Coordinates of C-alpha atoms (C1' of nucleotides) in Angstrom, one line a residue:
Chain A
M1 CA 4.9 -184.9 48.7
N2 CA 5.2 -183.9 45.1
K3 CA 8.0 -181.3 45.2
E4 CA 7.7 -180.9 41.5
E5 CA 4.8 -178.4 41.8
V6 CA 5.4 -175.2 43.7
R7 CA 2.5 -174.4 45.9
V8 CA 2.9 -171.5 48.2
R9 CA 0.5 -169.7 50.4
F10 CA -0.2 -166.3 52.0
A11 CA -1.9 -167.0 55.3
P12 CA -2.9 -163.8 57.1
S13 CA -5.1 -163.6 60.1
P14 CA -8.0 -161.1 59.8
T15 CA -7.0 -159.0 62.7
G16 CA -6.5 -155.6 61.0
H17 CA -5.5 -153.9 57.9
P18 CA -2.5 -155.6 56.4
H19 CA 0.7 -153.5 56.5
I20 CA 3.5 -153.3 54.1
G21 CA 5.3 -156.1 55.8
N22 CA 2.4 -158.5 55.5
I23 CA 1.8 -157.7 51.9
R24 CA 5.5 -157.9 51.2
T25 CA 5.3 -161.5 52.4
A26 CA 2.3 -162.0 50.1
L27 CA 4.3 -160.5 47.2
F28 CA 7.3 -162.8 47.6
N29 CA 5.1 -165.8 47.7
W30 CA 3.2 -164.6 44.7
L31 CA 6.4 -163.8 42.8
F32 CA 7.8 -167.2 43.6
A33 CA 4.7 -169.0 42.5
R34 CA 4.4 -167.0 39.2
H35 CA 8.1 -167.4 38.6
S36 CA 8.0 -171.2 39.0
G37 CA 4.7 -171.7 37.3
G38 CA 3.2 -172.9 40.6
K39 CA 0.1 -172.0 42.6
F40 CA -0.4 -169.1 44.9
I41 CA -2.9 -169.8 47.6
V42 CA -4.6 -167.5 50.1
R43 CA -5.7 -169.1 53.4
I44 CA -7.4 -167.1 56.1
E45 CA -6.1 -168.1 59.6
D46 CA -9.1 -167.1 61.6
T47 CA -8.6 -169.3 64.6
D48 CA -8.6 -166.5 67.2
Q49 CA -12.2 -165.5 67.6
S50 CA -11.4 -162.7 70.1
R51 CA -9.0 -160.9 67.8
K52 CA -11.1 -160.9 64.8
V53 CA -11.6 -157.4 63.3
E54 CA -14.5 -156.4 61.2
G55 CA -13.5 -155.5 57.7
A56 CA -10.0 -156.9 58.0
L57 CA -10.7 -159.7 55.5
E58 CA -11.9 -157.2 52.9
S59 CA -8.9 -155.1 53.5
I60 CA -6.5 -158.0 53.0
L61 CA -8.2 -159.1 49.8
D62 CA -8.4 -155.5 48.5
S63 CA -4.8 -154.9 49.1
L64 CA -3.9 -158.0 47.1
K65 CA -6.2 -157.1 44.3
W66 CA -5.0 -153.5 44.2
L67 CA -1.5 -154.8 43.6
G68 CA -2.6 -157.4 41.2
L69 CA -1.5 -160.3 43.3
D70 CA -4.1 -162.8 42.1
W71 CA -4.6 -166.1 43.8
D72 CA -5.3 -169.5 42.4
E73 CA -7.1 -170.9 45.4
G74 CA -8.6 -169.1 48.3
P75 CA -11.4 -166.8 49.4
E76 CA -14.0 -165.9 46.8
I77 CA -12.8 -168.5 44.3
G78 CA -12.4 -171.7 46.4
G79 CA -10.3 -174.5 45.0
E80 CA -9.5 -178.1 45.2
Y81 CA -8.1 -178.1 48.7
G82 CA -10.7 -175.9 50.5
P83 CA -12.2 -174.6 52.5
Y84 CA -9.7 -171.8 52.8
F85 CA -10.9 -170.4 56.1
Q86 CA -9.5 -172.3 59.1
S87 CA -12.7 -171.7 61.0
E88 CA -14.4 -173.9 58.5
R89 CA -11.9 -176.7 58.9
L90 CA -12.4 -177.5 62.6
D91 CA -13.3 -181.1 62.1
L92 CA -10.0 -181.7 60.4
Y93 CA -8.1 -180.3 63.3
H94 CA -10.0 -182.3 65.8
K95 CA -9.5 -185.5 63.9
H96 CA -5.8 -184.9 63.8
V97 CA -5.3 -183.8 67.3
Q98 CA -7.0 -187.0 68.3
Q99 CA -4.6 -188.9 66.2
L100 CA -1.8 -187.2 68.2
L101 CA -3.5 -188.0 71.4
D102 CA -3.8 -191.7 70.4
S103 CA -0.2 -192.0 69.4
G104 CA 1.0 -190.4 72.6
H105 CA 2.3 -187.3 71.0
A106 CA -0.1 -185.0 72.7
Y107 CA -1.9 -184.8 76.1
K108 CA -4.7 -183.0 77.8
C109 CA -3.9 -180.2 80.1
Y110 CA -6.2 -179.1 82.8
C111 CA -4.2 -176.2 84.2
S112 CA -6.0 -173.0 84.7
S113 CA -4.6 -169.8 83.3
E114 CA -4.3 -168.6 86.9
R115 CA -2.0 -171.5 87.8
L116 CA 0.0 -170.9 84.7
E117 CA 0.4 -167.2 85.5
Q118 CA 1.5 -168.1 89.0
M119 CA 4.0 -170.6 87.8
R120 CA 5.6 -168.2 85.4
K121 CA 5.8 -165.6 88.1
E122 CA 7.5 -167.9 90.5
M123 CA 9.9 -169.0 87.9
A124 CA 10.8 -165.4 87.2
E125 CA 11.3 -164.7 90.8
R126 CA 13.6 -167.7 91.2
K127 CA 15.4 -166.2 88.2
E128 CA 15.0 -169.4 86.4
S129 CA 14.6 -169.0 82.7
V130 CA 10.9 -168.6 82.3
R131 CA 9.1 -171.4 80.6
S132 CA 5.6 -171.1 79.2
Y133 CA 4.6 -174.4 80.8
D134 CA 6.1 -176.7 83.4
R135 CA 4.5 -179.9 81.9
H136 CA 2.4 -180.4 85.0
C137 CA -0.2 -182.4 83.2
R138 CA 2.1 -184.3 80.9
N139 CA 2.0 -187.5 82.9
L140 CA -1.3 -187.4 84.7
S141 CA -2.6 -190.8 85.8
A142 CA -6.0 -192.0 84.5
N143 CA -7.4 -191.3 88.0
E144 CA -6.2 -187.7 88.1
Q145 CA -7.6 -187.1 84.6
A146 CA -10.9 -188.5 85.6
K147 CA -10.9 -186.3 88.6
F148 CA -10.4 -183.1 86.5
E149 CA -13.0 -184.3 84.0
S150 CA -15.5 -184.8 86.8
E151 CA -14.9 -181.2 87.9
G152 CA -16.1 -180.2 84.5
I153 CA -12.8 -178.7 83.4
T154 CA -12.4 -178.5 79.6
P155 CA -8.9 -179.4 78.9
I156 CA -6.6 -177.9 76.3
I157 CA -4.4 -180.1 74.3
R158 CA -0.6 -179.8 74.3
F159 CA 2.1 -181.2 72.2
K160 CA 4.6 -183.5 73.8
I161 CA 8.0 -182.1 72.9
P162 CA 10.7 -184.7 73.2
L163 CA 12.6 -184.2 76.5
E164 CA 16.0 -184.6 74.9
G165 CA 17.8 -184.3 71.6
E166 CA 17.8 -181.5 69.2
T167 CA 15.9 -180.4 66.2
T168 CA 17.4 -179.1 63.0
F169 CA 15.7 -177.8 60.0
H170 CA 16.9 -176.1 56.9
D171 CA 16.0 -172.6 56.0
L172 CA 16.4 -171.6 52.4
V173 CA 17.5 -168.1 53.4
R174 CA 19.5 -168.8 56.5
G175 CA 20.8 -172.3 56.2
D176 CA 20.6 -175.0 58.9
I177 CA 19.2 -174.0 62.2
T178 CA 19.3 -176.2 65.3
F179 CA 17.4 -175.9 68.6
Q180 CA 17.9 -178.0 71.7
N181 CA 14.6 -179.8 72.4
T182 CA 14.9 -178.8 76.0
E183 CA 14.5 -175.2 75.0
L184 CA 11.1 -176.0 73.4
D185 CA 7.9 -175.9 75.4
D186 CA 4.9 -178.1 75.2
I187 CA 2.9 -175.8 72.9
V188 CA -0.9 -175.7 72.9
L189 CA -2.4 -177.4 70.0
M190 CA -6.1 -177.1 70.8
K191 CA -7.7 -174.3 72.8
S192 CA -10.5 -174.7 75.2
D193 CA -12.9 -173.0 72.9
G194 CA -12.4 -175.8 70.4
Y195 CA -10.3 -173.8 68.0
P196 CA -6.8 -175.0 67.1
T197 CA -3.8 -172.8 67.6
Y198 CA -1.8 -171.5 64.8
H199 CA 0.7 -174.2 65.2
L200 CA -1.7 -177.1 64.7
A201 CA -3.8 -175.5 62.0
N202 CA -0.9 -174.3 60.1
I203 CA 0.8 -177.7 59.9
V204 CA -2.4 -179.6 59.1
D205 CA -3.4 -177.2 56.4
D206 CA 0.0 -176.9 54.8
H207 CA 0.1 -180.6 54.6
F208 CA -3.3 -181.2 53.2
M209 CA -3.1 -178.2 50.9
K210 CA 0.2 -179.7 49.6
I211 CA 2.2 -176.6 50.3
S212 CA 5.7 -177.0 48.9
H213 CA 7.4 -173.9 50.3
V214 CA 6.6 -171.9 53.4
M215 CA 7.7 -168.3 53.0
R216 CA 6.9 -166.2 56.0
A217 CA 8.3 -163.5 58.2
D218 CA 11.3 -164.0 60.4
E219 CA 9.3 -163.8 63.5
W220 CA 8.3 -167.4 62.9
L221 CA 11.7 -168.8 62.9
S222 CA 11.6 -169.7 66.5
S223 CA 8.4 -171.6 66.0
T224 CA 9.8 -173.7 63.2
P225 CA 11.5 -176.4 65.3
R226 CA 8.1 -177.1 67.0
H227 CA 6.5 -177.3 63.6
T228 CA 9.2 -179.7 62.4
L229 CA 8.5 -181.9 65.4
L230 CA 4.9 -181.8 64.7
Y231 CA 5.4 -182.9 61.1
Q232 CA 7.5 -185.8 62.5
A233 CA 4.8 -186.8 64.9
F234 CA 2.3 -186.9 62.1
G235 CA 4.7 -188.8 59.9
W236 CA 4.5 -186.1 57.3
E237 CA 7.3 -184.6 55.2
P238 CA 7.6 -180.9 56.0
P239 CA 7.6 -178.3 53.3
L240 CA 10.7 -176.2 52.5
F241 CA 11.1 -173.1 54.7
A242 CA 12.2 -169.6 53.8
H243 CA 12.1 -167.0 56.5
L244 CA 11.9 -163.5 55.2
P245 CA 13.6 -160.5 56.8
M246 CA 11.3 -158.3 58.8
I247 CA 10.4 -154.8 57.8
L248 CA 10.9 -152.2 60.5
G249 CA 9.8 -148.7 61.2
P250 CA 12.3 -145.8 61.2
D251 CA 13.0 -146.6 64.9
K252 CA 13.9 -150.1 63.9
S253 CA 11.1 -151.7 65.8
K254 CA 8.4 -153.9 64.3
L255 CA 6.2 -152.0 62.0
S256 CA 3.0 -150.6 63.7
K257 CA 0.5 -147.8 63.6
R258 CA 3.0 -145.7 65.5
H259 CA 5.0 -145.3 62.4
G260 CA 2.3 -143.5 60.5
A261 CA 0.8 -144.9 57.4
T262 CA 1.9 -148.5 57.0
A263 CA -1.3 -150.1 55.9
V264 CA -1.2 -150.8 52.2
T265 CA -4.7 -149.4 51.8
E266 CA -3.5 -146.1 53.2
F267 CA -0.8 -145.9 50.5
Q268 CA -3.5 -146.4 48.0
E269 CA -5.5 -143.6 49.4
Q270 CA -2.5 -141.3 49.5
G271 CA -2.1 -141.6 45.8
Y272 CA 0.7 -144.2 45.4
L273 CA 0.6 -146.3 42.3
P274 CA 0.3 -150.1 42.6
E275 CA 3.2 -150.6 40.2
A276 CA 5.5 -148.3 42.3
M277 CA 4.4 -150.0 45.5
L278 CA 5.1 -153.4 44.1
N279 CA 8.5 -152.4 42.8
F280 CA 9.4 -150.8 46.1
M281 CA 8.2 -153.7 48.3
A282 CA 10.2 -156.1 46.1
L283 CA 13.3 -154.3 47.0
L284 CA 12.7 -154.6 50.7
G285 CA 14.6 -157.8 51.3
W286 CA 15.4 -158.7 47.8
S287 CA 17.7 -157.4 45.1
L288 CA 18.8 -158.5 41.7
D289 CA 22.3 -156.9 41.5
D290 CA 24.2 -153.8 42.5
K291 CA 22.3 -151.3 40.4
T292 CA 19.0 -152.4 39.0
E293 CA 16.0 -151.0 40.9
M294 CA 13.2 -150.3 38.5
F295 CA 11.3 -153.5 37.9
S296 CA 8.0 -154.0 36.2
K297 CA 5.9 -156.8 37.5
V298 CA 6.9 -158.9 34.5
D299 CA 10.5 -158.3 35.3
L300 CA 10.0 -159.3 38.9
I301 CA 8.3 -162.5 38.0
K302 CA 11.1 -163.4 35.6
L303 CA 14.0 -162.4 37.9
F304 CA 12.8 -163.2 41.4
S305 CA 14.6 -165.9 43.3
I306 CA 14.8 -167.1 46.8
E307 CA 18.6 -167.2 46.6
R308 CA 18.7 -163.4 46.4
I309 CA 16.5 -162.7 49.5
S310 CA 18.6 -161.0 52.1
K311 CA 18.9 -162.0 55.7
T312 CA 18.8 -158.6 57.3
A313 CA 15.7 -156.7 58.4
A314 CA 14.9 -153.6 56.4
V315 CA 13.8 -150.2 57.6
F316 CA 11.0 -148.9 55.6
N317 CA 12.1 -145.7 53.8
H318 CA 9.1 -143.6 52.9
E319 CA 11.1 -141.0 51.0
K320 CA 12.4 -143.5 48.6
L321 CA 8.9 -144.8 47.9
Q322 CA 7.9 -141.3 47.1
W323 CA 10.7 -140.8 44.7
M324 CA 10.0 -144.1 43.0
N325 CA 6.3 -143.2 42.8
G326 CA 7.2 -140.0 41.1
T327 CA 9.5 -141.8 38.7
Y328 CA 6.6 -144.1 37.6
L329 CA 4.3 -141.1 37.4
R330 CA 6.7 -139.4 35.0
E331 CA 7.0 -142.4 32.8
F332 CA 3.2 -142.5 32.1
S333 CA 1.8 -141.2 28.9
H334 CA -0.4 -138.1 29.4
E335 CA -3.5 -140.2 28.7
E336 CA -2.5 -142.8 31.3
L337 CA -1.7 -140.2 33.9
L338 CA -5.0 -138.4 33.2
S339 CA -6.9 -141.6 33.8
R340 CA -5.2 -142.1 37.1
I341 CA -5.6 -138.5 38.2
N342 CA -9.1 -137.9 37.2
P343 CA -10.8 -139.9 40.0
I344 CA -8.6 -138.1 42.5
L345 CA -9.6 -134.7 41.1
E346 CA -13.2 -135.7 41.4
T347 CA -12.9 -136.6 45.1
Q348 CA -10.2 -134.3 46.4
L349 CA -10.8 -130.9 44.8
P350 CA -12.7 -128.4 46.9
D351 CA -16.5 -128.7 47.0
T352 CA -16.8 -125.3 45.3
V353 CA -15.5 -126.8 42.1
N354 CA -18.2 -128.0 39.7
R355 CA -18.5 -131.7 39.0
P356 CA -17.9 -133.6 37.0
I357 CA -14.4 -132.3 36.3
S358 CA -13.9 -131.8 32.6
K359 CA -11.5 -134.4 31.2
E360 CA -10.7 -132.2 28.3
Y361 CA -9.6 -129.4 30.7
A362 CA -7.8 -131.8 33.0
S363 CA -5.9 -133.2 30.1
Q364 CA -4.4 -129.8 29.5
I365 CA -3.1 -129.6 33.0
V366 CA -1.6 -133.1 33.2
P367 CA 1.5 -132.3 31.2
L368 CA 2.1 -129.2 33.3
I369 CA 2.1 -131.1 36.6
Q370 CA 3.5 -134.4 35.6
E371 CA 7.1 -133.7 36.7
R372 CA 6.0 -131.7 39.7
I373 CA 4.1 -134.3 41.7
N374 CA 5.1 -137.5 43.3
T375 CA 1.7 -138.9 44.3
L376 CA -1.7 -138.8 42.7
T377 CA -3.2 -136.9 45.5
E378 CA -0.7 -134.1 45.1
A379 CA -2.3 -133.4 41.8
A380 CA -5.4 -132.1 43.6
T381 CA -3.5 -129.9 46.0
Y382 CA -0.9 -128.7 43.5
A383 CA -3.2 -127.9 40.7
D384 CA -6.3 -126.7 42.5
F385 CA -5.8 -123.1 41.3
F386 CA -6.7 -124.3 37.8
F387 CA -10.1 -125.3 39.0
V388 CA -11.2 -122.8 41.7
E389 CA -12.9 -119.6 40.8
Q390 CA -10.3 -117.4 42.5
P391 CA -7.3 -118.6 44.5
E392 CA -6.9 -117.3 48.0
Y393 CA -3.6 -115.6 49.0
E394 CA -2.1 -112.8 50.9
A395 CA -1.3 -109.5 49.0
S396 CA 2.4 -109.8 50.1
L397 CA 2.7 -112.9 48.0
L398 CA 2.6 -110.6 44.9
I399 CA 5.7 -108.7 45.8
G400 CA 8.6 -110.7 44.6
K401 CA 12.3 -110.3 45.1
K402 CA 13.8 -107.0 44.0
M403 CA 10.3 -105.6 43.7
T404 CA 8.3 -103.1 45.7
E405 CA 4.6 -102.5 46.1
E406 CA 4.8 -99.8 43.5
S407 CA 6.8 -101.6 40.9
T408 CA 4.6 -104.7 41.4
L409 CA 1.5 -102.6 40.8
R410 CA 3.1 -101.0 37.8
A411 CA 4.0 -104.4 36.4
L412 CA 0.5 -105.8 37.0
K413 CA -1.2 -102.8 35.4
A414 CA 1.1 -102.9 32.4
S415 CA 0.1 -106.5 31.9
Q416 CA -3.5 -105.7 32.3
E417 CA -3.2 -103.2 29.5
I418 CA -1.3 -105.3 27.0
L419 CA -2.9 -108.7 27.5
P420 CA -6.4 -107.9 26.1
S421 CA -4.9 -106.9 22.8
L422 CA -3.4 -110.3 22.2
H423 CA -5.1 -112.1 19.3
S424 CA -3.8 -115.4 20.5
F425 CA -3.3 -116.5 24.1
D426 CA -0.8 -119.2 23.5
H427 CA 2.6 -119.9 25.1
D428 CA 4.8 -118.2 22.5
T429 CA 2.7 -115.1 22.1
L430 CA 2.5 -114.7 25.9
E431 CA 6.3 -115.2 26.3
N432 CA 7.2 -112.8 23.5
T433 CA 4.8 -110.2 24.6
L434 CA 5.6 -110.3 28.3
R435 CA 9.4 -110.4 27.8
A436 CA 9.2 -107.3 25.6
K437 CA 7.0 -105.7 28.2
A438 CA 9.5 -106.4 30.9
D439 CA 12.2 -104.8 28.8
E440 CA 10.0 -101.8 28.2
L441 CA 9.4 -101.4 31.9
G442 CA 13.1 -101.7 32.7
L443 CA 12.5 -104.9 34.6
K444 CA 14.2 -108.3 34.5
A445 CA 11.9 -110.9 33.1
G446 CA 11.6 -112.6 36.5
Q447 CA 10.6 -109.4 38.1
L448 CA 7.6 -109.2 35.9
F449 CA 6.8 -112.9 35.9
S450 CA 6.7 -113.4 39.6
P451 CA 3.8 -111.0 40.4
L452 CA 2.0 -112.4 37.4
R453 CA 2.5 -115.9 38.6
A454 CA 1.2 -115.0 42.1
A455 CA -1.8 -113.2 40.6
C456 CA -2.8 -116.1 38.3
T457 CA -2.1 -119.0 40.6
G458 CA -2.0 -117.6 44.2
R459 CA 1.4 -119.3 44.5
T460 CA 5.0 -118.4 44.2
A461 CA 5.7 -121.9 42.8
S462 CA 3.8 -123.2 39.8
P463 CA 4.2 -124.8 36.4
G464 CA 5.6 -122.6 33.7
L465 CA 3.9 -119.2 33.7
F466 CA 3.0 -119.1 30.0
E467 CA 1.7 -122.7 29.9
T468 CA -0.3 -122.0 33.0
M469 CA -1.8 -118.7 31.6
A470 CA -2.6 -120.4 28.3
V471 CA -4.5 -123.1 30.1
L472 CA -6.3 -120.6 32.4
G473 CA -7.3 -118.5 29.4
K474 CA -7.2 -114.8 28.8
E475 CA -10.4 -114.0 30.6
R476 CA -9.6 -115.7 33.8
C477 CA -6.0 -114.3 33.9
L478 CA -7.3 -110.8 33.4
K479 CA -9.8 -111.3 36.2
R480 CA -7.2 -112.6 38.5
I481 CA -4.8 -109.8 37.7
A482 CA -7.6 -107.3 38.5
V483 CA -8.1 -109.0 41.8
A484 CA -4.4 -108.7 42.5
I485 CA -4.3 -105.0 41.6
Q486 CA -7.2 -104.5 44.0
K487 CA -5.3 -106.3 46.8
L488 CA -2.4 -103.8 46.4
E489 CA -4.3 -100.7 45.6
P490 CA -4.9 -98.6 48.7
A491 CA -8.7 -98.6 49.4
Chain B
rG1 C1' 16.5 -163.9 82.0
rG2 C1' 16.6 -168.1 78.2
rC3 C1' 16.8 -169.4 73.0
rG4 C1' 17.2 -167.9 68.0
rC5 C1' 18.5 -164.7 64.0
rA6 C1' 21.2 -160.6 62.3
rU7 C1' 25.3 -156.7 62.1
rU8 C1' 28.6 -152.8 54.9
rC9 C1' 27.3 -144.9 54.0
rG10 C1' 21.4 -141.7 57.9
rU11 C1' 18.1 -145.5 54.8
rC12 C1' 17.5 -149.6 50.9
rU13 C1' 21.4 -152.5 49.1
rA14 C1' 26.0 -154.8 45.9
rG15 C1' 29.8 -157.7 47.6
rG16 C1' 30.4 -164.6 48.8
rG17 C1' 39.6 -164.4 50.0
rG18 C1' 43.1 -160.7 45.9
rU19 C1' 39.7 -156.9 40.2
rC20 C1' 37.3 -152.9 47.1
rU21 C1' 42.0 -146.9 48.0
rA22 C1' 34.0 -150.9 49.1
rG23 C1' 29.8 -150.0 43.8
rG24 C1' 24.5 -148.3 43.0
rA25 C1' 19.9 -145.8 44.8
rC26 C1' 17.0 -142.4 48.2
rA27 C1' 17.8 -138.3 51.2
rC28 C1' 21.6 -134.2 51.7
rC29 C1' 25.1 -130.3 49.5
rG30 C1' 27.0 -127.7 45.1
rC31 C1' 27.0 -126.5 39.8
rC32 C1' 24.4 -126.4 35.1
rC33 C1' 19.6 -125.7 32.8
rU34 C1' 15.9 -121.8 34.1
rC35 C1' 10.2 -117.1 34.7
rU36 C1' 9.2 -119.8 40.1
rC37 C1' 8.9 -124.8 41.6
rA38 C1' 10.0 -129.3 39.8
rA39 C1' 12.2 -132.7 36.4
rG40 C1' 16.8 -133.6 34.1
rG41 C1' 22.3 -133.4 33.7
rC42 C1' 27.0 -133.1 36.2
rG43 C1' 29.8 -133.2 40.6
rG44 C1' 30.5 -133.7 46.1
rA45 C1' 30.2 -135.2 50.9
rG46 C1' 28.9 -139.8 53.4
rA47 C1' 30.8 -146.8 55.6
rU48 C1' 38.5 -147.4 58.9
rC49 C1' 32.6 -153.0 56.2
rG50 C1' 29.9 -153.3 65.1
rG51 C1' 34.5 -154.5 68.3
rG52 C1' 38.5 -158.0 69.4
rG53 C1' 41.1 -162.2 68.4
rG54 C1' 42.6 -165.9 64.9
rU55 C1' 43.2 -168.7 59.7
rU56 C1' 45.9 -166.9 55.3
rC57 C1' 51.1 -164.4 51.4
rG58 C1' 46.3 -161.7 51.5
rA59 C1' 39.6 -160.9 54.8
rA60 C1' 34.0 -156.8 54.2
rU61 C1' 34.3 -161.9 52.6
rC62 C1' 36.4 -168.1 56.6
rC63 C1' 36.5 -169.5 62.2
rC64 C1' 36.0 -168.0 67.5
rC65 C1' 34.7 -164.6 71.4
rC66 C1' 32.3 -160.1 72.8
rA67 C1' 28.8 -156.1 72.0
rU68 C1' 24.5 -154.3 70.0
rG69 C1' 19.8 -154.7 67.6
rC70 C1' 15.6 -157.5 66.5
rG71 C1' 12.4 -161.7 67.1
rC72 C1' 10.3 -165.7 70.0
rU73 C1' 9.5 -167.0 75.0
rA74 C1' 0.2 -166.4 75.1
rC75 C1' -5.6 -171.2 75.5
rC76 C1' -2.2 -164.3 69.4
rA77 C1' -1.0 -165.1 64.7

RNA sequence: GGCGCAUUCGUCUAGGGGUCUAGGACACCGCCCUCUCAAGGCGGAGAUCGGGGGUUCGAAUCCCCCAUGCGCUACCA
């Protein structure tokens, strides 16, 4: 094999929406390929017909596209070593499994699943270490085989693991790893439905697609000696292996739906930025040094290396992702942020708000919320009062600290009187006027501002009062103040 | 049960014999800023480096044992 050219692959099976762990694997492969000037290949491992999930393929491809992990060969674009769907490569697998049969490295197995189940049960009862298969058909005579064939049993094909010796392979992350061959079972290569198992298809494809490095999750480590033996049986040189640390949920178990949103597409829907997602995922199992943690995609490509992949599984920390997303959000220019937020506003603002949303108006709001949101979707929930006709809230919200119903009413009415006379409704005018008014009323600035804030926004927390009022405009502020006074005024 | 891998603050991690009385980040707490909330700045608390034996003048760093966690143990990937 030509080890000069780096060719790596992301080989998902279309059995569901890819979660952050799957895509992290894709990311590391992609990063390594781009770093080394090699090729990144996507291969779909659809050899299990029963587990196929509708829409999973699209979800996988969409996740990659969203993050900008472009592939050089694979679905939609093809390539020199296609097809890139295993279900379209069945002939290749049959041909090679036959080769193994002919060379005595594989054999047909006629055991029923019932017998297998029974066998495993008995082994467990006898407290023997449970084996997946007892090699019952490994040395069947020609007569016995003919008998099973005549009964119409479709055999599966198993790999003949050497009965003795040991198998060692080198892992780029963990070093040399050795397994006793006696610990290895005669794995299934070809299933009775004519589809290969992962083990066979994987080896055949990696070989013919000239894959130089296999970077996959840690859960595959135990399968690697079997794969090594398979390469030997074929007389092929195996690729280099690098097993990536797993990503776990908060309870330290394998990531699953139980852990809430883990599908990459869900993060997209929740308003996370692809650049933040990418940065965050890169740090799950990889680091540059003891302090750097903000990495652009270009940085990552330049700096990524297998040597700095860690060995330990990582718990997925949602809070840190959120922080990082907010950091990216804050670094955007107003124009950039607007362009990201606008589509969210369109879809997530209440139905009562007229569409399309005015970009000009939204652009005034963006600077006010930029440092107060951590995700794009928060823009719609945080800033909705800018868009609705009249925010809903309880009258009690108007009465702030150190304020009573009476003083609140007085403050609101005083504001109602002075605001119409303002020639300009900008930040400074508002601030000067209102501060003077507070003085005049014998109130602290905050005592006056809080009922005004509640009246104008329907919230106790909002962007700066004067900025907010300026954006809302004199007319709307006055209207909302009037509503507030009504809420407090005895009927 | 067997086999494999792993084990540094709650979490992500730095560390590869002395510079570590273990560094950074998220989260947490306090202070500053301040019209609220954030953001930002400053500071704090938080890990006897899973435990026990070695090796060494000296170990988070090397070796062994144990414990724990995770993974694999399917005609799933």
